[in-house]
Amino acid sequence: MAVGAGLLILVWSSYFFAYRSVQNSFTNSTERALSSETTLLEDHLERSFNLVTTILLTMGEMTSITMLTPDVLTPDELKRAISTSHVIRSLSLIDSQGQVLTSSNPANIGKVLPRDAYSENTAAISWRIGEVRFGDVLPYRDLYDWSQNKTSPTQQLMPAFYTVEQDGKQLTWVASVNISFFHNVWSRIDHNPAVEIAVFNFNGQKVMSHHAQPIDTSAVFGQLFQAVSKQEIGNFYWGADGNLLVVYRTKTQSPMIVTSIASMDALSAETEQTRDFLLLIAILGSVLVIGVLLALYRLYIRQARAAAVSDNLLAGITTHLLMTRSDLDGKIEEVNEPMLRATGYTRQELIGQDHRILNSGLERPELFASMWNTLASGQIWRGTFRNRTKTGDLIWLTATIIPFQDEWGKVTHYVALYSDITQAIRLSQEYEREKTTRLALESLNQKLRTEATLDPLTGVANRRGLDEFMQQMNEQSDLAQMSLAVLMIDIDHFKKINDTWGHAVGDIVLQTLATKWSGSIRSSDLLVRLGGEEFALLLPKTPADSAKHVAEEMRMETAKTKIEVADGERPLQVTISIGLAYGEHVADQTIDSLLNQADEALYAAKERGRNRVVTLAKL
């Protein structure tokens, strides 16, 4: 009896212990698997939307009057701009009326989008990354279907907008984000249908989902938002019986919340079967060893499935990203096809080699020292650096290196995911070259600041300084192609000031106004005293509307200026008349001709009563 009781106690104790172990193991492995899956999903989404943002911001910065010509922004050129991004279906430029001016997809050109689709304040905007706005997911293949409200049963897009002001006109770059790209990646994960992938914005809207569950997502988001406000990464159980596990991940700078929502009841069906099986063993008094072995076997199968889910997820993500796997010493153990294509090496040439084979030699040693310190602590490292291909070419990579740990928390190997951002860097360099032109103007003005080219009374450029400025503008091809606005300025009734107050007071008026005007213009602008009370102001690379605004501001501010002329005397106030001329390209219309046009406009301003800005030619 004692032995039987002991065996019964042992059988039932083993049963309860095994069941609790299986349940806890199932819960922990599910949480880890979903956490790992959510991490990779969030990283993939973040990189995809950051790439879209980078391309839109770069195209926005590069937008100029010169680039808006049909021979520059051709569909082929725009295709090349997005050729490395599978997430962007098309890249288009629309005007303020919503008409597509140019597009990487020729079918979009000429189509008109509804105004409320891309407005700053429209309710259709799901989230923002900086100044880039992302709209709702729409059932269209591309802009040409959207403009005609022609829905697609299989294709979806999410529009991303970036608006720029160019010469007083509002232009918007539109990237059609291919939602099928994400669904294809998620389908490769092949996880249990009881787990939903859901992407929320911070307004509680579910933007995208996969394997949707029959739950009230608005109620889930209420608790999700509270959790995110306290901790950016985590999980919680939800529902009346707590059967839904919600694993989430976001960042402060990220506009999206990536979640995996698992129905624990559906996932634990096998666990319930295991409990019944163990119960049957306990009732029949089966051999304890067999029960233990079966329990261990079930546990092994469950862990193997969790590992398979992680492997499938990694395979899906690395289909579109560059990937290497290395040991703890940095020796390459595995490399995927995108990485081979990007570097030009074969698999045999890289396997077993140290990562230094790809090192460009251009990065500071501190960068890699910091990377190894971070990985040694078991943390994920993110950074950007340059690698060198087999042919010696440089490529820019943004990397995320993940230290993988075994069940005891020991790091066993590293997996590195890379995004090739070389094209985006090159576009940024083109933008820097554009800035060089303006620096050349500032350098030119700096050269003019010598005694020989300055008016001794006012300290601004004299006629000789203007001549040298015109000569160097015509000699430099980059400067000769830019636009130029010319303001001819005359102080109203200046002779009366000299006759009434004397030339010394007249000199004070000239000095005061010249100082005030000089302090309100850019370093690349040029203020010239032509003689007497007549001045000229040259505004390089200034749109016509902006030049007119500058002239009006100068006229109004001058009228408000009080000029102290003598102790006890009431300050003088004067007005000015301004003639304005504008040329699109200095090479097409000489500065002399612009000065003559501005002088004629100044004469007209005096004829019309002074204290005004006049433009004879249409700007």
Coordinates of C-alpha atoms in Angstrom, one line a residue:
M1 CA 0.0 0.0 0.0
A2 CA 2.8 2.4 0.9
V3 CA 4.6 1.6 -2.3
G4 CA 1.3 1.8 -4.3
A5 CA 0.5 5.1 -2.6
G6 CA 4.0 6.3 -3.3
L7 CA 3.7 5.3 -6.9
L8 CA 0.3 7.0 -7.2
I9 CA 1.7 10.1 -5.6
L10 CA 4.7 10.0 -7.9
V11 CA 2.5 9.4 -11.0
W12 CA 0.1 12.2 -10.1
S13 CA 2.9 14.5 -9.0
S14 CA 4.7 13.8 -12.2
Y15 CA 1.5 14.5 -14.1
F16 CA 0.9 17.8 -12.5
F17 CA 4.5 18.8 -12.7
A18 CA 4.8 17.8 -16.3
Y19 CA 1.6 19.6 -17.3
R20 CA 2.6 22.8 -15.5
S21 CA 6.1 22.6 -17.1
V22 CA 4.6 22.1 -20.6
Q23 CA 2.2 25.0 -20.0
N24 CA 5.0 27.3 -18.8
S25 CA 7.3 26.2 -21.5
F26 CA 4.6 26.8 -24.1
T27 CA 3.9 30.3 -22.7
N28 CA 7.5 31.3 -22.5
S29 CA 8.5 30.0 -25.9
T30 CA 5.4 31.6 -27.5
E31 CA 6.3 35.0 -25.9
R32 CA 10.0 34.7 -27.0
A33 CA 9.0 33.6 -30.6
L34 CA 6.5 36.4 -30.9
S35 CA 8.9 38.9 -29.4
S36 CA 11.6 37.9 -31.9
E37 CA 9.2 37.9 -34.8
T38 CA 7.9 41.4 -33.8
T39 CA 11.5 42.7 -33.5
L40 CA 12.3 41.6 -37.1
L41 CA 8.9 42.8 -38.4
E42 CA 9.4 46.3 -36.8
D43 CA 12.9 46.5 -38.1
H44 CA 11.8 45.6 -41.6
L45 CA 8.9 48.1 -41.5
E46 CA 11.1 50.9 -40.1
R47 CA 13.8 50.4 -42.7
S48 CA 11.3 50.2 -45.5
F49 CA 9.5 53.4 -44.4
N50 CA 12.8 55.2 -43.6
L51 CA 14.0 54.3 -47.1
V52 CA 10.8 55.8 -48.5
T53 CA 11.3 58.9 -46.4
T54 CA 15.0 59.2 -47.4
I55 CA 14.1 59.0 -51.1
L56 CA 11.3 61.6 -50.8
L57 CA 13.4 64.0 -48.7
T58 CA 16.3 63.7 -51.2
M59 CA 14.0 64.3 -54.2
G60 CA 12.4 67.2 -52.4
E61 CA 15.8 68.8 -51.7
M62 CA 16.9 68.3 -55.3
T63 CA 13.7 69.8 -56.7
S64 CA 14.6 73.0 -58.7
I65 CA 13.4 74.9 -61.8
T66 CA 16.1 73.2 -63.8
M67 CA 15.1 69.7 -62.7
L68 CA 11.4 70.3 -63.7
T69 CA 12.2 70.1 -67.4
P70 CA 10.9 67.0 -69.1
D71 CA 14.4 65.9 -70.2
V72 CA 15.6 65.7 -66.6
L73 CA 12.8 64.1 -64.6
T74 CA 12.0 61.4 -67.1
P75 CA 10.2 58.2 -66.1
D76 CA 13.5 56.3 -66.7
E77 CA 15.4 58.7 -64.4
L78 CA 12.8 58.3 -61.7
K79 CA 12.9 54.5 -62.2
R80 CA 16.6 54.6 -61.5
A81 CA 16.0 56.6 -58.3
I82 CA 13.8 53.8 -56.9
S83 CA 15.5 50.9 -58.6
T84 CA 17.0 49.5 -55.3
S85 CA 13.7 49.8 -53.4
H86 CA 11.2 47.0 -53.9
V87 CA 8.8 48.7 -51.4
I88 CA 8.1 51.7 -53.8
R89 CA 5.9 50.9 -56.8
S90 CA 6.2 54.3 -58.4
L91 CA 7.6 57.8 -57.7
S92 CA 5.6 60.8 -59.0
L93 CA 5.6 64.6 -58.8
I94 CA 2.2 66.4 -58.6
D95 CA 1.3 70.1 -58.7
S96 CA -1.0 72.0 -56.3
Q97 CA -4.0 70.9 -58.3
G98 CA -3.1 67.2 -57.9
Q99 CA -2.0 66.6 -61.5
V100 CA 0.9 64.2 -62.0
L101 CA 3.7 66.1 -63.8
T102 CA 6.1 63.2 -64.1
S103 CA 6.3 59.7 -62.8
S104 CA 8.4 56.5 -62.9
N105 CA 5.2 54.9 -64.2
P106 CA 4.3 56.6 -67.5
A107 CA 0.6 55.6 -67.0
N108 CA 0.4 58.0 -64.0
I109 CA 1.4 61.1 -66.0
G110 CA -1.4 63.6 -66.5
K111 CA -3.7 61.9 -64.0
V112 CA -5.3 64.1 -61.3
L113 CA -5.6 63.1 -57.6
P114 CA -8.3 64.4 -55.4
R115 CA -7.1 67.4 -53.3
D116 CA -8.2 66.0 -50.0
A117 CA -5.9 63.0 -50.6
Y118 CA -2.6 64.8 -49.9
S119 CA -3.6 67.9 -48.0
E120 CA -1.6 68.6 -44.8
N121 CA -4.8 68.4 -42.6
T122 CA -6.7 65.6 -44.3
A123 CA -8.0 62.8 -42.1
A124 CA -6.6 60.3 -44.6
I125 CA -3.1 60.8 -43.3
S126 CA -2.2 57.8 -41.1
W127 CA 1.2 59.0 -39.7
R128 CA 4.2 61.2 -40.3
I129 CA 8.0 60.7 -40.3
G130 CA 9.2 64.3 -40.0
E131 CA 7.7 66.2 -42.9
V132 CA 6.8 63.1 -44.9
R133 CA 3.1 62.1 -44.6
F134 CA 1.8 58.5 -45.1
G135 CA -1.8 58.0 -46.1
D136 CA -4.3 55.2 -45.5
V137 CA -3.9 51.9 -47.3
L138 CA -6.0 52.2 -50.5
P139 CA -7.3 49.4 -52.8
Y140 CA -5.5 50.7 -55.9
R141 CA -2.6 49.4 -57.9
D142 CA -1.1 52.9 -58.7
L143 CA -2.0 56.6 -59.1
Y144 CA -3.7 56.0 -62.5
D145 CA -6.3 53.7 -60.8
W146 CA -6.6 56.0 -57.8
S147 CA -7.4 59.0 -60.0
Q148 CA -10.3 57.0 -61.7
N149 CA -11.4 55.3 -58.4
K150 CA -10.7 52.0 -60.1
T151 CA -10.2 49.5 -57.3
S152 CA -8.1 46.3 -57.5
P153 CA -9.2 43.0 -55.8
T154 CA -5.6 42.0 -55.1
Q155 CA -3.3 45.1 -55.1
Q156 CA -3.1 47.9 -52.5
L157 CA -0.9 51.0 -52.0
M158 CA -0.1 53.4 -49.3
P159 CA 0.7 56.9 -50.6
A160 CA 3.6 58.8 -49.0
F161 CA 3.8 62.6 -49.6
Y162 CA 6.5 65.3 -49.3
T163 CA 5.5 68.8 -50.2
V164 CA 8.0 71.5 -51.2
E165 CA 7.7 75.2 -52.1
Q166 CA 9.4 76.1 -55.4
D167 CA 9.2 79.6 -56.8
G168 CA 6.0 80.2 -55.0
K169 CA 4.5 77.0 -56.3
Q170 CA 3.5 74.0 -54.2
L171 CA 4.8 70.7 -55.5
T172 CA 4.4 67.3 -53.9
W173 CA 6.5 64.1 -54.4
V174 CA 4.3 61.0 -54.1
A175 CA 5.7 57.5 -53.5
S176 CA 3.3 54.6 -54.0
V177 CA 4.3 52.2 -51.2
N178 CA 3.6 48.6 -52.4
I179 CA 1.6 47.0 -49.6
S180 CA 1.9 43.6 -51.3
F181 CA 5.6 43.7 -50.6
F182 CA 4.9 43.5 -46.9
H183 CA 2.2 40.8 -47.3
N184 CA 4.6 38.7 -49.4
V185 CA 7.2 38.9 -46.6
W186 CA 4.7 38.2 -43.9
S187 CA 3.4 35.2 -45.9
R188 CA 6.9 33.7 -45.9
I189 CA 6.9 33.7 -42.1
D190 CA 4.2 31.0 -42.3
H191 CA 3.3 31.3 -38.6
N192 CA 0.1 29.9 -37.0
P193 CA -3.1 31.5 -38.4
A194 CA -4.1 32.1 -34.7
V195 CA -1.4 34.9 -34.6
E196 CA -2.3 38.3 -36.2
I197 CA 0.3 40.7 -37.4
A198 CA -1.2 44.2 -36.9
V199 CA 0.4 47.7 -37.5
F200 CA -1.3 50.6 -35.7
N201 CA -0.7 54.3 -35.8
F202 CA -0.9 56.5 -32.7
N203 CA -4.5 57.5 -33.5
G204 CA -5.7 53.9 -32.9
Q205 CA -6.1 53.1 -36.6
K206 CA -5.1 49.6 -37.7
V207 CA -3.2 50.4 -40.9
M208 CA -2.1 46.9 -42.0
S209 CA -2.8 43.4 -40.8
H210 CA -2.2 39.7 -41.6
H211 CA -4.2 36.8 -40.3
A212 CA -6.7 39.2 -38.7
Q213 CA -8.5 37.9 -35.6
P214 CA -12.2 38.4 -34.8
I215 CA -11.5 40.9 -32.0
D216 CA -12.4 44.6 -31.2
T217 CA -9.1 46.3 -32.2
S218 CA -10.2 49.7 -30.8
A219 CA -10.5 48.1 -27.3
V220 CA -7.1 46.4 -27.8
F221 CA -5.6 49.7 -28.8
G222 CA -6.8 51.4 -25.6
Q223 CA -4.7 49.1 -23.4
L224 CA -1.9 49.0 -26.1
F225 CA -1.5 52.8 -26.0
Q226 CA -1.3 52.8 -22.2
A227 CA 1.5 50.1 -22.4
V228 CA 3.4 51.9 -25.2
S229 CA 3.3 55.2 -23.2
K230 CA 5.2 53.4 -20.3
Q231 CA 7.5 51.1 -22.3
E232 CA 8.3 51.0 -26.0
I233 CA 8.8 47.2 -26.1
G234 CA 6.7 44.6 -24.2
N235 CA 3.7 42.4 -24.1
F236 CA 0.4 42.0 -22.1
Y237 CA -2.5 39.6 -22.0
W238 CA -6.0 40.9 -22.9
G239 CA -9.6 39.8 -23.0
A240 CA -12.2 38.8 -20.5
D241 CA -10.3 35.5 -19.8
G242 CA -6.9 36.8 -20.7
N243 CA -6.6 34.4 -23.7
L244 CA -5.0 37.0 -26.1
L245 CA -1.3 37.7 -25.9
V246 CA -0.4 41.1 -27.4
V247 CA 3.4 41.5 -28.2
Y248 CA 4.3 45.1 -29.3
R249 CA 7.3 47.1 -30.4
T250 CA 7.7 50.8 -31.3
K251 CA 10.2 53.6 -30.8
T252 CA 9.8 57.2 -29.7
Q253 CA 10.8 58.5 -33.1
S254 CA 8.7 55.9 -35.0
P255 CA 5.1 56.7 -36.0
M256 CA 4.0 53.0 -36.0
I257 CA 3.3 50.3 -33.4
V258 CA 4.0 46.8 -34.7
T259 CA 2.1 44.0 -32.8
S260 CA 1.6 40.3 -32.9
I261 CA -1.8 39.3 -31.4
A262 CA -2.0 35.6 -30.5
S263 CA -5.1 33.6 -29.5
M264 CA -3.6 31.5 -26.7
D265 CA -6.6 29.2 -26.7
A266 CA -6.1 28.3 -30.3
L267 CA -2.4 27.9 -29.9
S268 CA -2.7 25.8 -26.8
A269 CA -4.9 23.2 -28.4
E270 CA -1.9 20.8 -28.5
T271 CA -1.2 21.6 -24.9
E272 CA -4.7 20.5 -23.9
Q273 CA -4.2 17.3 -25.8
T274 CA -0.9 16.7 -23.9
R275 CA -2.7 17.2 -20.6
D276 CA -5.4 14.6 -21.6
F277 CA -2.7 12.2 -22.7
L278 CA -0.8 12.6 -19.4
L279 CA -4.0 12.2 -17.5
L280 CA -4.8 8.9 -19.3
I281 CA -1.3 7.7 -18.5
A282 CA -1.8 8.6 -14.8
I283 CA -5.2 6.8 -14.7
L284 CA -3.9 3.6 -16.4
G285 CA -0.8 3.6 -14.2
S286 CA 1.5 3.6 -17.2
V287 CA 5.2 3.5 -16.7
L288 CA 6.4 6.8 -15.3
V289 CA 9.5 6.7 -17.5
I290 CA 7.4 6.5 -20.7
G291 CA 5.3 9.5 -19.5
V292 CA 8.4 11.5 -18.8
L293 CA 9.9 10.7 -22.2
L294 CA 6.7 11.6 -24.0
A295 CA 6.5 14.9 -22.1
L296 CA 10.1 15.6 -23.0
Y297 CA 9.5 14.6 -26.6
R298 CA 6.5 16.9 -26.8
L299 CA 8.5 19.7 -25.4
Y300 CA 11.3 19.1 -27.9
I301 CA 8.8 19.2 -30.8
R302 CA 7.4 22.5 -29.6
Q303 CA 10.8 24.1 -29.2
A304 CA 11.8 22.8 -32.7
R305 CA 8.6 24.4 -34.2
A306 CA 9.4 27.7 -32.5
A307 CA 12.9 27.5 -34.0
A308 CA 11.5 26.7 -37.4
V309 CA 9.2 29.8 -37.1
S310 CA 12.2 32.0 -36.4
D311 CA 14.2 30.4 -39.3
N312 CA 11.3 31.0 -41.7
L313 CA 10.9 34.6 -40.5
L314 CA 14.6 35.2 -41.0
A315 CA 14.5 33.7 -44.5
G316 CA 11.6 35.9 -45.4
I317 CA 13.2 39.1 -44.2
T318 CA 16.6 38.3 -45.7
T319 CA 15.1 37.8 -49.1
H320 CA 15.0 41.6 -49.5
L321 CA 17.9 42.6 -47.2
L322 CA 21.6 41.8 -47.3
M323 CA 22.6 39.3 -44.6
T324 CA 25.7 37.6 -43.1
R325 CA 26.0 35.2 -40.2
S326 CA 29.3 35.1 -38.3
D327 CA 30.8 33.4 -35.3
L328 CA 32.0 35.1 -32.2
D329 CA 35.3 36.0 -33.8
G330 CA 33.7 37.7 -36.8
K331 CA 34.4 34.8 -39.2
I332 CA 31.7 34.7 -41.9
E333 CA 29.6 31.4 -41.6
E334 CA 26.8 32.2 -44.0
V335 CA 25.9 34.9 -46.6
N336 CA 22.8 35.4 -48.7
E337 CA 22.4 36.2 -52.4
P338 CA 21.7 39.9 -52.1
M339 CA 24.9 40.3 -50.2
L340 CA 26.9 38.5 -52.9
R341 CA 25.4 40.6 -55.6
A342 CA 26.2 43.8 -53.7
T343 CA 29.8 42.9 -53.0
G344 CA 30.7 41.0 -56.1
Y345 CA 32.2 38.1 -54.2
T346 CA 31.2 34.4 -54.5
R347 CA 30.1 32.4 -51.6
Q348 CA 33.3 30.4 -51.5
E349 CA 35.4 33.6 -51.4
L350 CA 33.5 34.9 -48.3
I351 CA 32.8 31.8 -46.2
G352 CA 35.4 31.5 -43.5
Q353 CA 36.8 35.0 -44.1
D354 CA 36.9 37.7 -41.5
H355 CA 34.6 40.7 -42.1
R356 CA 37.7 42.8 -42.6
I357 CA 37.7 41.5 -46.2
L358 CA 34.9 44.0 -46.8
N359 CA 36.4 46.9 -44.8
S360 CA 36.8 50.1 -46.8
G361 CA 39.5 51.3 -44.4
L362 CA 37.8 54.7 -44.3
E363 CA 36.0 54.4 -41.0
R364 CA 37.4 55.3 -37.6
P365 CA 38.6 52.4 -35.4
E366 CA 36.3 53.8 -32.6
L367 CA 33.2 52.8 -34.7
F368 CA 34.1 49.1 -34.7
A369 CA 35.3 49.2 -31.1
S370 CA 31.9 50.6 -30.0
M371 CA 30.2 47.9 -32.1
W372 CA 32.1 45.0 -30.5
N373 CA 31.5 46.5 -27.0
T374 CA 27.7 46.6 -27.7
L375 CA 27.6 43.1 -29.1
A376 CA 29.7 41.7 -26.2
S377 CA 27.0 43.0 -23.8
G378 CA 24.3 41.0 -25.7
Q379 CA 22.7 44.1 -27.2
I380 CA 21.7 44.8 -30.8
W381 CA 24.0 47.2 -32.6
R382 CA 22.9 49.6 -35.3
G383 CA 25.1 51.9 -37.4
T384 CA 26.1 53.1 -40.9
F385 CA 29.5 52.6 -42.6
R386 CA 31.2 52.1 -45.9
N387 CA 32.3 48.7 -47.3
R388 CA 34.4 48.0 -50.4
T389 CA 33.3 45.6 -53.1
K390 CA 35.5 43.0 -54.8
T391 CA 36.2 45.5 -57.6
G392 CA 37.1 48.3 -55.1
D393 CA 33.9 50.3 -55.3
L394 CA 32.5 51.8 -52.2
I395 CA 29.0 51.0 -51.0
W396 CA 27.2 52.6 -48.0
L397 CA 25.4 50.2 -45.7
T398 CA 23.1 50.7 -42.7
A399 CA 23.5 47.6 -40.5
T400 CA 21.6 46.0 -37.7
I401 CA 23.7 43.2 -36.0
I402 CA 21.8 40.9 -33.7
P403 CA 23.6 38.6 -31.1
F404 CA 21.7 35.3 -31.0
Q405 CA 21.6 33.6 -27.6
D406 CA 21.0 30.0 -26.6
E407 CA 18.5 28.9 -24.0
W408 CA 21.0 29.8 -21.2
G409 CA 21.5 33.3 -22.5
K410 CA 24.9 32.7 -24.0
V411 CA 25.6 34.4 -27.3
T412 CA 26.3 31.8 -30.0
H413 CA 26.6 33.8 -33.2
Y414 CA 25.8 37.1 -34.9
V415 CA 23.3 37.8 -37.7
A416 CA 23.8 41.1 -39.5
L417 CA 21.1 42.7 -41.7
Y418 CA 22.1 45.4 -44.1
S419 CA 20.4 48.0 -46.2
D420 CA 22.3 49.4 -49.2
I421 CA 21.8 53.2 -49.1
T422 CA 24.5 54.0 -51.6
Q423 CA 22.0 55.6 -54.0
A424 CA 20.5 57.8 -51.3
I425 CA 24.0 59.0 -50.3
R426 CA 24.8 59.9 -53.9
L427 CA 21.7 61.9 -54.2
S428 CA 22.7 63.7 -51.0
Q429 CA 26.1 64.5 -52.5
E430 CA 24.3 66.0 -55.5
Y431 CA 22.5 68.3 -53.1
E432 CA 25.8 69.3 -51.5
R433 CA 27.1 70.3 -54.9
E434 CA 24.1 72.6 -55.3
K435 CA 25.1 74.3 -52.0
T436 CA 28.6 74.9 -53.5
T437 CA 27.1 77.3 -56.0
R438 CA 25.8 79.5 -53.2
L439 CA 29.1 79.3 -51.3
A440 CA 30.8 80.5 -54.5
L441 CA 28.5 83.6 -54.4
E442 CA 29.4 84.3 -50.8
S443 CA 33.1 83.9 -51.6
L444 CA 32.7 86.3 -54.5
N445 CA 31.2 88.9 -52.3
Q446 CA 33.9 88.4 -49.7
K447 CA 36.6 89.2 -52.4
L448 CA 34.8 92.4 -53.2
R449 CA 35.1 93.7 -49.6
T450 CA 38.3 95.6 -50.2
E451 CA 39.0 99.3 -50.0
A452 CA 39.3 99.6 -53.8
T453 CA 35.8 98.2 -54.3
L454 CA 34.0 99.8 -51.4
D455 CA 32.2 103.2 -51.1
P456 CA 34.2 105.2 -48.5
L457 CA 31.1 106.9 -47.1
T458 CA 28.7 104.0 -46.7
G459 CA 31.0 101.0 -46.6
V460 CA 29.0 99.1 -49.3
A461 CA 30.3 98.2 -52.8
N462 CA 31.0 101.0 -55.3
R463 CA 30.7 101.0 -59.1
R464 CA 34.1 99.3 -59.4
G465 CA 32.9 96.5 -57.0
L466 CA 29.8 96.0 -59.2
D467 CA 31.9 95.8 -62.3
E468 CA 34.2 93.1 -60.8
F469 CA 31.1 91.2 -59.5
M470 CA 29.6 91.2 -63.0
Q471 CA 32.8 90.1 -64.6
Q472 CA 33.3 87.1 -62.3
M473 CA 29.6 86.1 -62.6
N474 CA 30.0 85.9 -66.4
E475 CA 33.3 84.0 -66.1
Q476 CA 31.9 81.2 -63.9
S477 CA 29.5 79.0 -65.8
D478 CA 27.6 77.8 -62.7
L479 CA 26.9 81.4 -61.6
A480 CA 26.0 82.5 -65.1
Q481 CA 23.2 80.0 -65.3
M482 CA 21.4 81.1 -62.1
S483 CA 18.5 83.6 -61.8
L484 CA 19.1 87.2 -60.7
A485 CA 16.8 90.0 -59.3
V486 CA 18.0 93.6 -59.5
L487 CA 16.6 96.4 -57.3
M488 CA 17.3 100.0 -58.2
I489 CA 16.8 102.2 -55.1
D490 CA 16.6 106.0 -54.9
I491 CA 16.0 108.1 -51.8
D492 CA 13.0 110.4 -52.4
H493 CA 13.7 114.2 -52.3
F494 CA 17.3 113.7 -51.2
K495 CA 18.3 117.1 -52.7
K496 CA 15.8 118.8 -50.5
I497 CA 17.5 117.2 -47.4
N498 CA 20.9 118.5 -48.6
D499 CA 19.6 122.0 -49.3
T500 CA 17.7 122.2 -46.0
W501 CA 20.1 120.5 -43.6
G502 CA 23.4 120.5 -45.4
H503 CA 25.5 117.8 -46.9
A504 CA 26.7 116.5 -43.5
V505 CA 23.2 115.5 -42.6
G506 CA 22.7 114.0 -46.1
D507 CA 25.8 111.9 -45.4
I508 CA 24.3 110.7 -42.1
V509 CA 21.1 109.6 -44.0
L510 CA 23.1 107.7 -46.6
Q511 CA 25.2 106.0 -43.9
T512 CA 22.2 105.1 -41.7
L513 CA 20.2 103.6 -44.6
A514 CA 23.2 101.7 -46.1
T515 CA 23.9 100.2 -42.7
K516 CA 20.3 99.2 -42.1
W517 CA 19.9 97.6 -45.6
S518 CA 23.2 95.7 -45.3
G519 CA 22.1 94.1 -42.1
S520 CA 18.9 92.8 -43.6
I521 CA 20.3 91.0 -46.7
R522 CA 22.0 87.6 -47.2
S523 CA 25.8 87.3 -47.4
S524 CA 25.4 86.2 -51.0
D525 CA 23.5 89.4 -52.0
L526 CA 25.3 92.6 -53.1
L527 CA 24.4 96.2 -52.1
V528 CA 26.0 98.8 -54.3
R529 CA 26.1 102.7 -54.1
L530 CA 26.0 103.9 -57.7
G531 CA 26.4 107.5 -56.8
G532 CA 24.6 110.3 -54.9
E533 CA 21.5 108.8 -53.3
E534 CA 21.1 106.0 -55.8
F535 CA 21.8 102.4 -54.8
A536 CA 21.4 98.9 -56.4
L537 CA 20.7 95.6 -54.7
L538 CA 21.5 92.3 -56.5
L539 CA 19.7 89.2 -55.3
P540 CA 21.2 86.0 -56.8
K541 CA 19.1 82.8 -56.9
T542 CA 16.0 84.6 -55.6
P543 CA 12.5 83.8 -57.1
A544 CA 10.7 86.7 -58.6
D545 CA 7.9 86.7 -55.9
S546 CA 10.5 86.7 -53.2
A547 CA 12.4 89.6 -54.8
K548 CA 9.3 91.7 -54.9
H549 CA 8.6 90.8 -51.2
V550 CA 12.2 91.9 -50.3
A551 CA 11.6 95.2 -52.1
E552 CA 8.4 95.9 -50.3
E553 CA 9.9 95.1 -46.9
M554 CA 12.8 97.4 -47.6
R555 CA 10.5 100.2 -48.6
M556 CA 8.3 99.9 -45.5
E557 CA 11.1 99.4 -43.1
T558 CA 12.9 102.5 -44.5
A559 CA 9.8 104.6 -44.0
K560 CA 9.7 103.6 -40.3
T561 CA 13.4 104.4 -39.7
K562 CA 14.1 107.5 -37.6
I563 CA 17.4 109.1 -38.4
E564 CA 19.0 111.1 -35.7
V565 CA 20.7 114.2 -37.3
A566 CA 21.5 116.6 -34.4
D567 CA 21.0 117.0 -30.6
G568 CA 17.5 118.5 -29.9
E569 CA 16.4 118.2 -33.5
R570 CA 13.5 116.0 -34.5
P571 CA 14.7 112.8 -36.2
L572 CA 14.3 112.6 -40.0
Q573 CA 12.2 110.1 -41.8
V574 CA 12.6 109.4 -45.5
T575 CA 11.0 107.2 -48.1
I576 CA 12.5 105.4 -51.1
S577 CA 11.4 104.5 -54.6
I578 CA 12.4 101.1 -56.0
G579 CA 12.5 99.7 -59.6
L580 CA 12.7 95.9 -60.0
A581 CA 13.9 93.7 -62.8
Y582 CA 14.3 89.9 -62.9
G583 CA 16.2 87.4 -65.1
E584 CA 15.9 83.6 -65.1
H585 CA 19.5 83.1 -66.3
V586 CA 22.3 85.7 -66.0
A587 CA 23.8 84.3 -69.2
D588 CA 20.6 84.9 -71.2
Q589 CA 20.1 88.4 -70.0
T590 CA 23.2 90.5 -68.9
I591 CA 23.4 92.3 -65.6
D592 CA 23.7 95.6 -67.5
S593 CA 20.4 95.0 -69.2
L594 CA 18.8 94.1 -65.9
L595 CA 20.2 97.3 -64.4
N596 CA 18.7 99.3 -67.3
Q597 CA 15.3 97.7 -66.9
A598 CA 15.4 98.4 -63.1
D599 CA 16.4 102.0 -63.8
E600 CA 13.4 102.4 -66.1
A601 CA 11.2 100.9 -63.5
L602 CA 12.7 103.3 -60.9
Y603 CA 11.9 106.3 -63.1
A604 CA 8.3 105.0 -63.4
A605 CA 8.1 104.8 -59.6
K606 CA 9.1 108.4 -59.3
E607 CA 6.6 109.4 -62.0
R608 CA 3.8 107.7 -60.1
G609 CA 4.4 109.6 -56.9
R610 CA 7.4 108.0 -55.3
N611 CA 7.5 105.7 -52.1
R612 CA 6.6 102.6 -54.1
V613 CA 7.9 99.5 -55.9
V614 CA 7.4 99.3 -59.7
T615 CA 8.1 96.4 -62.1
L616 CA 7.7 97.2 -65.8
A617 CA 8.3 93.6 -67.0
K618 CA 6.0 90.8 -65.8
L619 CA 7.7 88.7 -63.1

